[in-house]
PDB file of C-alpha atoms in Angstrom:
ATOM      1  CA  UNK A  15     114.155-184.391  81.672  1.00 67.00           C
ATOM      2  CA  UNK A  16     114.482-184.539  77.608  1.00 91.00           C
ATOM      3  CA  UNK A  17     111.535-182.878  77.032  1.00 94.00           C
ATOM      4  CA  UNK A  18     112.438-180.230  79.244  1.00 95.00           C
ATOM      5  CA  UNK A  19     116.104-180.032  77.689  1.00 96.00           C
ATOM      6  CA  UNK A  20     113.928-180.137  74.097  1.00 96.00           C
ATOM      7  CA  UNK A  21     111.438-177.354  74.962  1.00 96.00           C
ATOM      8  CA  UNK A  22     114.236-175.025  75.804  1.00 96.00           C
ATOM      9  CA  UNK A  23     116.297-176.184  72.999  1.00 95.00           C
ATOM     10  CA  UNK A  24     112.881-175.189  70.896  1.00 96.00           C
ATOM     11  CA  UNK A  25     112.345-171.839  72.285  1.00 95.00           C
ATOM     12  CA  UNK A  26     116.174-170.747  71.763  1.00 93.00           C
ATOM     13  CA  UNK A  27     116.056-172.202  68.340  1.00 92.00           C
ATOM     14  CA  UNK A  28     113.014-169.905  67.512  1.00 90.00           C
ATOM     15  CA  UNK A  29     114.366-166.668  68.942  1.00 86.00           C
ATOM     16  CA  UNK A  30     118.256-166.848  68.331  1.00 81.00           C
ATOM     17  CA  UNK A  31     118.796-169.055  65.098  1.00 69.00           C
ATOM     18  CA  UNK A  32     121.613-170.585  66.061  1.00 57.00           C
ATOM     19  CA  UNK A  33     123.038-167.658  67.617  1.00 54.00           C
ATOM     20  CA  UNK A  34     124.015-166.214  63.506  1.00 54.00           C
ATOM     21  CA  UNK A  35     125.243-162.742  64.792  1.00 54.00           C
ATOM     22  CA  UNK A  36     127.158-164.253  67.406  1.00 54.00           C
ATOM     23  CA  UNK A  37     130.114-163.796  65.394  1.00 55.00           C
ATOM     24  CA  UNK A  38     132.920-165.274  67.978  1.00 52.00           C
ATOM     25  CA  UNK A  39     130.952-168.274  69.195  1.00 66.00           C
ATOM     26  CA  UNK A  40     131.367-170.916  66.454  1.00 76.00           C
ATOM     27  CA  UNK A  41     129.126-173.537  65.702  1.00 84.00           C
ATOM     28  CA  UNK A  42     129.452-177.048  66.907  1.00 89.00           C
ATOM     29  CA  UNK A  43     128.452-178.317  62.894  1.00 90.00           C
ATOM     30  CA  UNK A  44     131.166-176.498  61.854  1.00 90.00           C
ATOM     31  CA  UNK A  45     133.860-178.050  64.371  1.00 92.00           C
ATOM     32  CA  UNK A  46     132.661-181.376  62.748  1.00 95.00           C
ATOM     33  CA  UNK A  47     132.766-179.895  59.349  1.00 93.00           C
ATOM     34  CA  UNK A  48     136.426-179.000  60.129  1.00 94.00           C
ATOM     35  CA  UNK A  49     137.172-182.652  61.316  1.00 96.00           C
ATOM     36  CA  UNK A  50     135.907-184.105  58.238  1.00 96.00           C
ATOM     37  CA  UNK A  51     137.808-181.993  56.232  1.00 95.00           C
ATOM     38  CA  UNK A  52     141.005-182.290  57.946  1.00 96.00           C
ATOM     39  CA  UNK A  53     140.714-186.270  57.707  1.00 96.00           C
ATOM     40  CA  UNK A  54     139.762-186.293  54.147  1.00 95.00           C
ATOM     41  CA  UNK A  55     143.550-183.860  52.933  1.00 95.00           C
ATOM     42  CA  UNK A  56     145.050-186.654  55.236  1.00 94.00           C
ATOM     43  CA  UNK A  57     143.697-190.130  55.088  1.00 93.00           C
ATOM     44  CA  UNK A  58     141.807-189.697  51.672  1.00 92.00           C
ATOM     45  CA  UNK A  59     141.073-193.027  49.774  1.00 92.00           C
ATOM     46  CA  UNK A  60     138.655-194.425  47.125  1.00 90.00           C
ATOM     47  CA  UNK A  61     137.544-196.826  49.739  1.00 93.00           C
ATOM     48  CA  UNK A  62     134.715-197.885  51.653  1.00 94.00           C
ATOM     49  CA  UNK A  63     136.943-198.385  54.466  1.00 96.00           C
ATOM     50  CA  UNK A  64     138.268-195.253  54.783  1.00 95.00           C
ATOM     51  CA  UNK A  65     135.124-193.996  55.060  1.00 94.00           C
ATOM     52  CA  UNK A  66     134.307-196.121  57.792  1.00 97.00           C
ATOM     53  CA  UNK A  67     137.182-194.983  59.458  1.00 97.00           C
ATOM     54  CA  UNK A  68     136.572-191.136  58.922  1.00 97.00           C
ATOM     55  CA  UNK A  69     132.578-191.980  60.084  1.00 97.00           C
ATOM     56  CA  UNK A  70     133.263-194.047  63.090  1.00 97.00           C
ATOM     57  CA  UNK A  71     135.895-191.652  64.338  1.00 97.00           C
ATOM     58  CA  UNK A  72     133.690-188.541  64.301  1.00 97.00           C
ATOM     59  CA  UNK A  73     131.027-190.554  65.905  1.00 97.00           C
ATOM     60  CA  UNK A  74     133.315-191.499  68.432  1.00 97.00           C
ATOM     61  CA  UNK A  75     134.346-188.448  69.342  1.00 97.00           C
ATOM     62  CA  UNK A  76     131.436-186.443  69.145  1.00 97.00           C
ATOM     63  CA  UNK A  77     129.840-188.928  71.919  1.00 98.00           C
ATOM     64  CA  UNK A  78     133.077-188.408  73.969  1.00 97.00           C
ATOM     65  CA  UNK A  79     132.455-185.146  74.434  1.00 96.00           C
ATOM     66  CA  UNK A  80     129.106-184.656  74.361  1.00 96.00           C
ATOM     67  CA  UNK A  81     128.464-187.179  77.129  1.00 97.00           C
ATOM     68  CA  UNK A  82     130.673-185.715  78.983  1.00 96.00           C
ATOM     69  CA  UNK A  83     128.496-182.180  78.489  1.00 94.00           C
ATOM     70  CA  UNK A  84     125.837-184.203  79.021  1.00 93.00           C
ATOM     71  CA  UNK A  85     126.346-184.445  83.529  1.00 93.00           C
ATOM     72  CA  UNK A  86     126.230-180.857  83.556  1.00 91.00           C
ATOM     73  CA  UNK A  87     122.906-180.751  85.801  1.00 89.00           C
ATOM     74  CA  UNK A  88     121.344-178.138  84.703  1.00 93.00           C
ATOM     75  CA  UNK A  89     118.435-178.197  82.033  1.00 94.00           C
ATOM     76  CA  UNK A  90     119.095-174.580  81.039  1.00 94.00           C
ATOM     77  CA  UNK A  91     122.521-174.937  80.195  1.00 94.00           C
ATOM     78  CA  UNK A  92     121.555-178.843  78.256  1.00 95.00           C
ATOM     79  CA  UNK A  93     118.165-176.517  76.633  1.00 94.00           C
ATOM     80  CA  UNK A  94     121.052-173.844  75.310  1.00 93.00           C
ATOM     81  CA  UNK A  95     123.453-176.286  73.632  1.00 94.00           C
ATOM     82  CA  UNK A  96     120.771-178.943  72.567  1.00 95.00           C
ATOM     83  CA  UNK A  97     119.775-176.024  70.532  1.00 94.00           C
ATOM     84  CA  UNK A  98     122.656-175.762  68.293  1.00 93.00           C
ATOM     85  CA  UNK A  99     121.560-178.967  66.667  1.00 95.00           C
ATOM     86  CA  UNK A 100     117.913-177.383  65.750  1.00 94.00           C
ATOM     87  CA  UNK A 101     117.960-175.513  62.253  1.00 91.00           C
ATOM     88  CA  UNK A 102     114.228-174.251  61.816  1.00 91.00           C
ATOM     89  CA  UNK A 103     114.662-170.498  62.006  1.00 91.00           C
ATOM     90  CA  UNK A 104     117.495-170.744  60.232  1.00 91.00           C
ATOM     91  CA  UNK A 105     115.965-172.700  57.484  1.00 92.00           C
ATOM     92  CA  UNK A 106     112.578-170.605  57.587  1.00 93.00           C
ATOM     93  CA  UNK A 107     115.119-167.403  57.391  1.00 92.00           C
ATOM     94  CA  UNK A 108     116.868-168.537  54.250  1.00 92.00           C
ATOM     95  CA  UNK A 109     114.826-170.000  52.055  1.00 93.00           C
ATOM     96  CA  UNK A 110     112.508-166.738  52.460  1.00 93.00           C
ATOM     97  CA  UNK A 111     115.447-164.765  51.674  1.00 92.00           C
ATOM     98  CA  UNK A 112     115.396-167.117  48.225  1.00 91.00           C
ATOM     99  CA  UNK A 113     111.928-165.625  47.431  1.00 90.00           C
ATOM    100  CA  UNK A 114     112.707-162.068  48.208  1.00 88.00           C
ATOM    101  CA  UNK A 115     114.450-161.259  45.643  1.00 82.00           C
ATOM    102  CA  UNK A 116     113.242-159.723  42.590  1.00 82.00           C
ATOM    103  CA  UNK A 117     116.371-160.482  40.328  1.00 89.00           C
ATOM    104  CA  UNK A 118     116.322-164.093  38.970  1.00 92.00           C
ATOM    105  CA  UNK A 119     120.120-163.675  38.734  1.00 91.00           C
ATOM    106  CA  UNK A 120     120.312-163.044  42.604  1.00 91.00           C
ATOM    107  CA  UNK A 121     117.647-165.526  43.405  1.00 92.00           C
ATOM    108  CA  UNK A 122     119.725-168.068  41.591  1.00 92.00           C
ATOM    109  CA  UNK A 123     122.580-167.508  43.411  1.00 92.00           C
ATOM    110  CA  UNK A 124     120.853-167.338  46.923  1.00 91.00           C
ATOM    111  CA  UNK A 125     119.405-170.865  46.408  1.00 91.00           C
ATOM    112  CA  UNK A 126     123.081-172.517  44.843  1.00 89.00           C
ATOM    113  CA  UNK A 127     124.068-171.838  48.388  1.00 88.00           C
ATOM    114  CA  UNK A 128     120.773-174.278  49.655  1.00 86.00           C
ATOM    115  CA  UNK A 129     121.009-176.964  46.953  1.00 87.00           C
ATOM    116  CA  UNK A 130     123.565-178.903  45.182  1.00 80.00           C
ATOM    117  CA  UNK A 131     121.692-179.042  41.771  1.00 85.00           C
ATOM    118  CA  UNK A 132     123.388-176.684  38.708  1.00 84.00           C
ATOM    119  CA  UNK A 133     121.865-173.363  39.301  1.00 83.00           C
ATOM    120  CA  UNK A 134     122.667-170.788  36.720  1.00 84.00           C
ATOM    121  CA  UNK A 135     119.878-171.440  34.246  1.00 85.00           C
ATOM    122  CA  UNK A 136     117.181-172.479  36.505  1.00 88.00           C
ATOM    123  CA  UNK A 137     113.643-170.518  35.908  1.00 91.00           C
ATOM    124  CA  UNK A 138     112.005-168.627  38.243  1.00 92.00           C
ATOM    125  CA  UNK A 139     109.855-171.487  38.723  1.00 93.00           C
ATOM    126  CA  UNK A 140     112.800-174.011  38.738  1.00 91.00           C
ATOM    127  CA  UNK A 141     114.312-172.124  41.684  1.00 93.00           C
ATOM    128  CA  UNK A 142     110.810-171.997  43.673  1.00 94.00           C
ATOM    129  CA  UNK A 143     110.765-175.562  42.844  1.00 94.00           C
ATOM    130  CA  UNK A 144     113.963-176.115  44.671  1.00 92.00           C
ATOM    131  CA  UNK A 145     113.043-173.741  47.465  1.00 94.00           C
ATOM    132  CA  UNK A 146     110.199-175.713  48.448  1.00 95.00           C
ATOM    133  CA  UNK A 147     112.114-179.197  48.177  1.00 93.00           C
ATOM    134  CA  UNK A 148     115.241-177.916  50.103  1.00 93.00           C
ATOM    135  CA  UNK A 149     112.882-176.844  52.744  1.00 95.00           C
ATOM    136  CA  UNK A 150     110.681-180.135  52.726  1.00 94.00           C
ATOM    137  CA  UNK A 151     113.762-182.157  52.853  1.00 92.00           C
ATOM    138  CA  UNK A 152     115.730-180.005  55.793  1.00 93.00           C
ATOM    139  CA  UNK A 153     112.608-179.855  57.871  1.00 95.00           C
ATOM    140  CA  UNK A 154     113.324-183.496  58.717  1.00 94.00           C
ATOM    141  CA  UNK A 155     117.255-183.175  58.579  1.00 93.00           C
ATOM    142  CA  UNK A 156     116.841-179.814  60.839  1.00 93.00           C
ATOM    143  CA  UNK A 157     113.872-180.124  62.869  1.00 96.00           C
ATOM    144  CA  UNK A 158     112.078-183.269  63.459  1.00 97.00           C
ATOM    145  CA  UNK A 159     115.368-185.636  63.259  1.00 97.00           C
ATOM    146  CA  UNK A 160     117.439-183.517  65.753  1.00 97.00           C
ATOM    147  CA  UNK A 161     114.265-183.268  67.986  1.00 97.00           C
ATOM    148  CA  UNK A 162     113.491-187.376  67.542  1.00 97.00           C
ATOM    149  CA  UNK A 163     117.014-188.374  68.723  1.00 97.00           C
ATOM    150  CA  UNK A 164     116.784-185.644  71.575  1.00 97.00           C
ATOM    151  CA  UNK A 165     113.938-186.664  73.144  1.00 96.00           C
ATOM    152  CA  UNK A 166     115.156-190.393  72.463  1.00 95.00           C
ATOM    153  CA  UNK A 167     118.366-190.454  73.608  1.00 96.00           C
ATOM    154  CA  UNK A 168     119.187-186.495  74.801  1.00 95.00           C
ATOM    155  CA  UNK A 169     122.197-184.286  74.136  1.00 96.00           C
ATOM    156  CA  UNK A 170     124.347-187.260  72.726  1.00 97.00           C
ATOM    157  CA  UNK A 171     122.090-188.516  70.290  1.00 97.00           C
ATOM    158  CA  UNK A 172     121.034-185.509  69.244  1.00 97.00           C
ATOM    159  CA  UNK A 173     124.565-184.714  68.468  1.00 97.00           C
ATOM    160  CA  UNK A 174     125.715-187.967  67.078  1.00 98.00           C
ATOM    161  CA  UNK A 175     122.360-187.425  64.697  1.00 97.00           C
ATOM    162  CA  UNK A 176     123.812-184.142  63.779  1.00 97.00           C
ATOM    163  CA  UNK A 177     127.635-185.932  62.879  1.00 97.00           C
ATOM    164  CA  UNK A 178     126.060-188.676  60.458  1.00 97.00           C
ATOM    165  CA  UNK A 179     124.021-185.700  59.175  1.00 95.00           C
ATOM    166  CA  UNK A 180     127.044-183.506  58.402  1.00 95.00           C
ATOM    167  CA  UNK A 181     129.055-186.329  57.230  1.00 96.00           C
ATOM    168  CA  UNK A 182     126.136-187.143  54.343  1.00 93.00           C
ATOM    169  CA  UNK A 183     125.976-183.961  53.345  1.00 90.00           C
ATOM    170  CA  UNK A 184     129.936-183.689  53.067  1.00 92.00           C
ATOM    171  CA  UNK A 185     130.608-186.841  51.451  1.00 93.00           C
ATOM    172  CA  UNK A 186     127.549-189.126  50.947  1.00 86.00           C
ATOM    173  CA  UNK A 187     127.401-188.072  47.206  1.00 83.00           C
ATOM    174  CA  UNK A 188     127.053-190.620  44.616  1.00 79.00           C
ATOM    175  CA  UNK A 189     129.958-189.385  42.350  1.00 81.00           C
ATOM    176  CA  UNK A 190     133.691-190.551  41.369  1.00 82.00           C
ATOM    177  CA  UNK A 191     135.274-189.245  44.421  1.00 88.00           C
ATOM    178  CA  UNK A 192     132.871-190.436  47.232  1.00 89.00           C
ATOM    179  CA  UNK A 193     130.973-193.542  45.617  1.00 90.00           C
ATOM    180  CA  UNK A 194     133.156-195.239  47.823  1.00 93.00           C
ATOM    181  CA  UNK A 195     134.520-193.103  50.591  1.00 94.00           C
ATOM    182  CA  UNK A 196     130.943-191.468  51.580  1.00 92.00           C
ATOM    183  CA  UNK A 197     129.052-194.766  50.764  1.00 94.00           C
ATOM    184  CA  UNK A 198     129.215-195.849  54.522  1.00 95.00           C
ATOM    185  CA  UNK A 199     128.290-192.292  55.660  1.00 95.00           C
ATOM    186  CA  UNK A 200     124.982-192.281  53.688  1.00 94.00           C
ATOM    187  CA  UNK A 201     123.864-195.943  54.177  1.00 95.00           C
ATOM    188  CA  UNK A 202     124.330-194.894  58.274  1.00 96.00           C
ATOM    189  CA  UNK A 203     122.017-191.626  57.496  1.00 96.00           C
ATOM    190  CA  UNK A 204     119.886-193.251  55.410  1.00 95.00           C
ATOM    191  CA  UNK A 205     118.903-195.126  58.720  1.00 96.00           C
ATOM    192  CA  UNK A 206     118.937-192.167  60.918  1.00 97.00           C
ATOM    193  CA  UNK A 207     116.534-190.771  59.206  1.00 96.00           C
ATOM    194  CA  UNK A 208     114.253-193.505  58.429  1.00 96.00           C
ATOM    195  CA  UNK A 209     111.732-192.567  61.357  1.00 97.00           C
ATOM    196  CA  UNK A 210     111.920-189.339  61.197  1.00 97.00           C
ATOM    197  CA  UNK A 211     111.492-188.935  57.423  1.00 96.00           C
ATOM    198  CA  UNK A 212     108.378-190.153  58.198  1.00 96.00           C
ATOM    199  CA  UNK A 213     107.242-188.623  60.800  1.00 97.00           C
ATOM    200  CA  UNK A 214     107.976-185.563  58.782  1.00 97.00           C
ATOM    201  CA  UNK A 215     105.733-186.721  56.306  1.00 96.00           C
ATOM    202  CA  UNK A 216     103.158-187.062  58.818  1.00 96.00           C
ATOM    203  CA  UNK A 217     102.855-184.181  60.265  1.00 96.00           C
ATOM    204  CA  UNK A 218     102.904-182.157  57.298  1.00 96.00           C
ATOM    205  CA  UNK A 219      99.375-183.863  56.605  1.00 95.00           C
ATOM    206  CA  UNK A 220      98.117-183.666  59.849  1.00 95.00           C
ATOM    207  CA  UNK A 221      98.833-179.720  60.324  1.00 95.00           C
ATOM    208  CA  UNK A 222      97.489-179.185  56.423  1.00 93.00           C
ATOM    209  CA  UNK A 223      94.333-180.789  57.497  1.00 88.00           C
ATOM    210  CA  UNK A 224      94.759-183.085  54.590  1.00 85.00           C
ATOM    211  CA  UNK A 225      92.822-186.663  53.792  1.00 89.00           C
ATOM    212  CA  UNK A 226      94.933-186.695  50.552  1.00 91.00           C
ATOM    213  CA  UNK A 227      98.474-186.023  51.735  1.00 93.00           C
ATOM    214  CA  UNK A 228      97.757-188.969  54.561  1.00 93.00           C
ATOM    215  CA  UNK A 229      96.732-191.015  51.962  1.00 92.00           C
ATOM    216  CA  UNK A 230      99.248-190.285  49.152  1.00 92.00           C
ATOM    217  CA  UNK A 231     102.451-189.297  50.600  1.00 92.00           C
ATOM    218  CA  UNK A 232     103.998-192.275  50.584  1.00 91.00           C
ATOM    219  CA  UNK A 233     103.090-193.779  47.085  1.00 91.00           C
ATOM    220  CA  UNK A 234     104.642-190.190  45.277  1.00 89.00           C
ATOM    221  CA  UNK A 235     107.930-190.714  48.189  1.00 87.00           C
ATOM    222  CA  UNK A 236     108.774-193.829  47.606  1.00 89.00           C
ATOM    223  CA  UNK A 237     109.716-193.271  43.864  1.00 86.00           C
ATOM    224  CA  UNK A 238     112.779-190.630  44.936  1.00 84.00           C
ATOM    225  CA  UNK A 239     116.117-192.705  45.138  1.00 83.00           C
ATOM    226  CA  UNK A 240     115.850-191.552  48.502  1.00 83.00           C
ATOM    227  CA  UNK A 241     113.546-193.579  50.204  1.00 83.00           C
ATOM    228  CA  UNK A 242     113.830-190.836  53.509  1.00 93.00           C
ATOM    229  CA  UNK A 243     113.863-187.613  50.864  1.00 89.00           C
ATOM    230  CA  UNK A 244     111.208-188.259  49.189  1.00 91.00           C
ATOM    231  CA  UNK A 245     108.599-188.404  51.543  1.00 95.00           C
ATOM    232  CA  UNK A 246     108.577-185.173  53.424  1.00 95.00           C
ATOM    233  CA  UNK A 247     108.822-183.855  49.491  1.00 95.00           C
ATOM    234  CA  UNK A 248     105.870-185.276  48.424  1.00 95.00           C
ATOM    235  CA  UNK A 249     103.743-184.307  51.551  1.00 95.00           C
ATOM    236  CA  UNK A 250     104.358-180.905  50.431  1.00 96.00           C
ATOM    237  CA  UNK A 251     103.917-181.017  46.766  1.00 95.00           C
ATOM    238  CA  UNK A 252     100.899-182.766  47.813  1.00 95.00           C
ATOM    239  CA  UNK A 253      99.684-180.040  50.404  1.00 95.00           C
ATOM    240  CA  UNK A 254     100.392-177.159  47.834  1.00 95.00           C
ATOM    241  CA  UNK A 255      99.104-178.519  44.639  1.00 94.00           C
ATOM    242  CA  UNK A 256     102.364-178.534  42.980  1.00 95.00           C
ATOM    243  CA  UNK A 257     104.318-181.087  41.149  1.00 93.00           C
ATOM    244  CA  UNK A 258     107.980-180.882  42.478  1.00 92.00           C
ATOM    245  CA  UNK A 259     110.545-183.472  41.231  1.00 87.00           C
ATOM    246  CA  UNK A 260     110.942-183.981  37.605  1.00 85.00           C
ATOM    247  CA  UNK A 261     114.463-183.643  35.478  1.00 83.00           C
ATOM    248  CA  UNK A 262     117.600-182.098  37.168  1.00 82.00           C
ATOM    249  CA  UNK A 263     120.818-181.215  35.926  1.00 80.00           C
ATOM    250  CA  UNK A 264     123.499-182.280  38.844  1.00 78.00           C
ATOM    251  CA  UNK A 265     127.611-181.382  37.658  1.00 73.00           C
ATOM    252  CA  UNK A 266     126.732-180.770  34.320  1.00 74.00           C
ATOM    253  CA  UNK A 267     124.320-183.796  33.876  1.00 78.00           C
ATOM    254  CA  UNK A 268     120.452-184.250  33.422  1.00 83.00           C
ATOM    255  CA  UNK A 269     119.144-187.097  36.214  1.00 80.00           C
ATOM    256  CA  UNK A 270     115.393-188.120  35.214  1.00 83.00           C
ATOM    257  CA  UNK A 271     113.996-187.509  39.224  1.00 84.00           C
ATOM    258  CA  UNK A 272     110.284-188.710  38.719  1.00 87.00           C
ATOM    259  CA  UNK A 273     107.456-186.094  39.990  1.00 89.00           C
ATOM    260  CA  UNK A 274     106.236-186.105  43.169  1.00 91.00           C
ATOM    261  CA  UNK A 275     102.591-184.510  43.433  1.00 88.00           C
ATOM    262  CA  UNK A 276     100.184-184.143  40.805  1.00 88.00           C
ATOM    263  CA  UNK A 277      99.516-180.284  40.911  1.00 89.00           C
ATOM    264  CA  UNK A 278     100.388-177.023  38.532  1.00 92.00           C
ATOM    265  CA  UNK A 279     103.838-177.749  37.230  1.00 90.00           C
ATOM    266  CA  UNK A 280     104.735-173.541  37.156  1.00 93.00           C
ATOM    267  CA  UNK A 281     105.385-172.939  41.147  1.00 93.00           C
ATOM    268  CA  UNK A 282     105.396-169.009  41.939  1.00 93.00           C
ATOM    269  CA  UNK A 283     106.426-167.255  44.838  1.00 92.00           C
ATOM    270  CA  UNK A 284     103.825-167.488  46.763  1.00 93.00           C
ATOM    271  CA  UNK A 285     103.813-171.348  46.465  1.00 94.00           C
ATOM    272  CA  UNK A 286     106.878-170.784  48.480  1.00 94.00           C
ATOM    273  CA  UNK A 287     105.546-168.651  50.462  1.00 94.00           C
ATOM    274  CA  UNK A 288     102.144-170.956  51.838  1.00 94.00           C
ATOM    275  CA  UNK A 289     105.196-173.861  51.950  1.00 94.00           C
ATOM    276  CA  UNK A 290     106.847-171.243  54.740  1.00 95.00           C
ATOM    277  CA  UNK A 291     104.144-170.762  56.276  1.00 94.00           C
ATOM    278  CA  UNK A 292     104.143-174.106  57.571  1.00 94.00           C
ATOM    279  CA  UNK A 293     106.507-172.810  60.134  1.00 95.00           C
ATOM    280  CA  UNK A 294     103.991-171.423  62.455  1.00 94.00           C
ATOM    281  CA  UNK A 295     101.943-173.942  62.263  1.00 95.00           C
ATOM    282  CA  UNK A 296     104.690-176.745  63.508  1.00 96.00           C
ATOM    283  CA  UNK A 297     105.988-174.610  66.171  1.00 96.00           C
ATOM    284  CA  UNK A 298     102.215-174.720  67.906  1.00 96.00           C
ATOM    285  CA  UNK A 299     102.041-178.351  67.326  1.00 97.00           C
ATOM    286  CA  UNK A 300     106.005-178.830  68.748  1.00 97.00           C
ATOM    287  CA  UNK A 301     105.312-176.813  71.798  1.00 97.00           C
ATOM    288  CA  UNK A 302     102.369-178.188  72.873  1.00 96.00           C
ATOM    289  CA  UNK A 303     103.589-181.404  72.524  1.00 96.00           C
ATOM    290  CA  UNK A 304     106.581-181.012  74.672  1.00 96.00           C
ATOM    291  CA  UNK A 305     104.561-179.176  76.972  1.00 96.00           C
ATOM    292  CA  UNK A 306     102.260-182.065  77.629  1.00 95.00           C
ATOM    293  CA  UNK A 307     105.585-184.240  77.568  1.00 94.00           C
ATOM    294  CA  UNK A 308     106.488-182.375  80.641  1.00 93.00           C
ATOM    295  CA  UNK A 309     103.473-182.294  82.455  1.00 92.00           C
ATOM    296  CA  UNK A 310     103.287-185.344  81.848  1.00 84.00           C
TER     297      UNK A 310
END
């Protein structure tokens, strides 16, 4: 029954995008979103074990309710909400709209809403650069992570995927204010996303048609201080010819990120472009293979 659930899930994701102009139905990420901000203004702490309490309780009860969702019998209904934790149009859609622009000043701003890096000087090339990785990196958190705990585990670990996803990217930074109280939060996503990282990684190579990507992914991944991140990264950098990585300024400060790749440093548009066009290529291969997974 997943893969039926996941096929439909697909097949909305593709056409609706998260339902984006469906102005009064909100999104389920943003519920949690709410949650985690609401528990942060009141239980707040420099503490490793208030995070643990602010991660267990969302887990907690985003599996209450979703496995509750979860005995509606009815794949249709299951394919429609299993969708709202699938991000690929969405992430297809905005990153494009990155590379649209004409106006470095507005193509600056479009991707400060994608990445957390300091924005307002990047290059043209810088913010292709970051286009590219953003896109790498979500195609694991959006797609193939949401997808591998769906066909796994169904609607509630697809959703409980989605919480540890939402709290990392809410509080698993490595700064003053969540060192501590996100620390738990991104340990528990680091492990989430361990398989599918890689299975990112993989298929990037496989639908590139590329000996060298197969081969090399993993060596350029492994030096991010993400050990998930960095993978899907360098399968792209790899598959484009581009060297993405290299020194960032984060809050005002310059991290040393070693390269990942070993192609043209100067990434243009239509690197980003031949990056997006990836998209086509993975819905084929994601189709077909839930097809067969219900046939067979």
């Amino acid at each position: 029954m997943f893969y039926e659930v996941a096929l439909i899930a697909y097949i909305i994701d593709m056409v609706f995008s998260e339902f984006q102009k469906l102005k009064f139905l909100k999104h389920p990420i943003i519920f949690m979103g709410d949650y985690i901000s609401w528990f942060e203004r009141k239980f707040y702490k420099d503490s490793i074990f208030r995070g643990f309490l602010l991660t267990l309780s969302l887990v907690f009860i985003v599996f209450c309710i979703v496995y509750l969702i979860s005995f509606i019998n009815n794949i249709f209904i299951q394919g429609l909400i299993a969708s709202f934790t699938l991000s690929s149009k969405m992430l297809f859609d905005t990153v494009k709209d990155v590379v649209s622009s004409d106006e470095i000043e507005t193509k600056r701003y479009k991707i400060s809403m994608l990445v957390s890096r300091d924005t307002s000087t990047l290059t043209n090339s810088d913010v292709n650069k970051a286009a590219i990785e953003t896109y790498a990196e979500n195609l694991s958190d959006g797609v193939i992570a949401p997808l591998f705990y769906l066909l796994c585990f169904g609607l509630v670990g697809a959703f409980v995927y989605k919480a540890i996803n939402t709290l990392d990217s809410m509080v698993g930074y490595r700064n003053a204010k969540y060192e501590k109280f996100g620390k738990f939060s991104a340990r528990l996503d680091d492990v989430a996303n361990y398989i599918p990282a890689r299975i990112t990684a993989l298929i990037i190579a496989f639908l590139f048609f590329s000996k060298k990507v197969f081969l090399e992914f993993y060596k350029h991944g492994k030096k991010h201080e993400s050990f998930n991140a960095g993978l899907p990264i360098s399968a792209f950098a790899l598959a484009l010819n581009v060297k993405l990585g290299g020194p960032t300024s984060y809050f005002g400060k310059i991290k040393n990120k070693p390269f990942f790749g070993d192609g043209k440093e100067n990434i243009e548009n239509s690197d980003v472009l031949k990056a997006l066009e990836f998209k086509t290529r993975l819905d084929i291969f994601i189709i077909i293979v839930l097809i067969l997974g219900v046939l067979v």
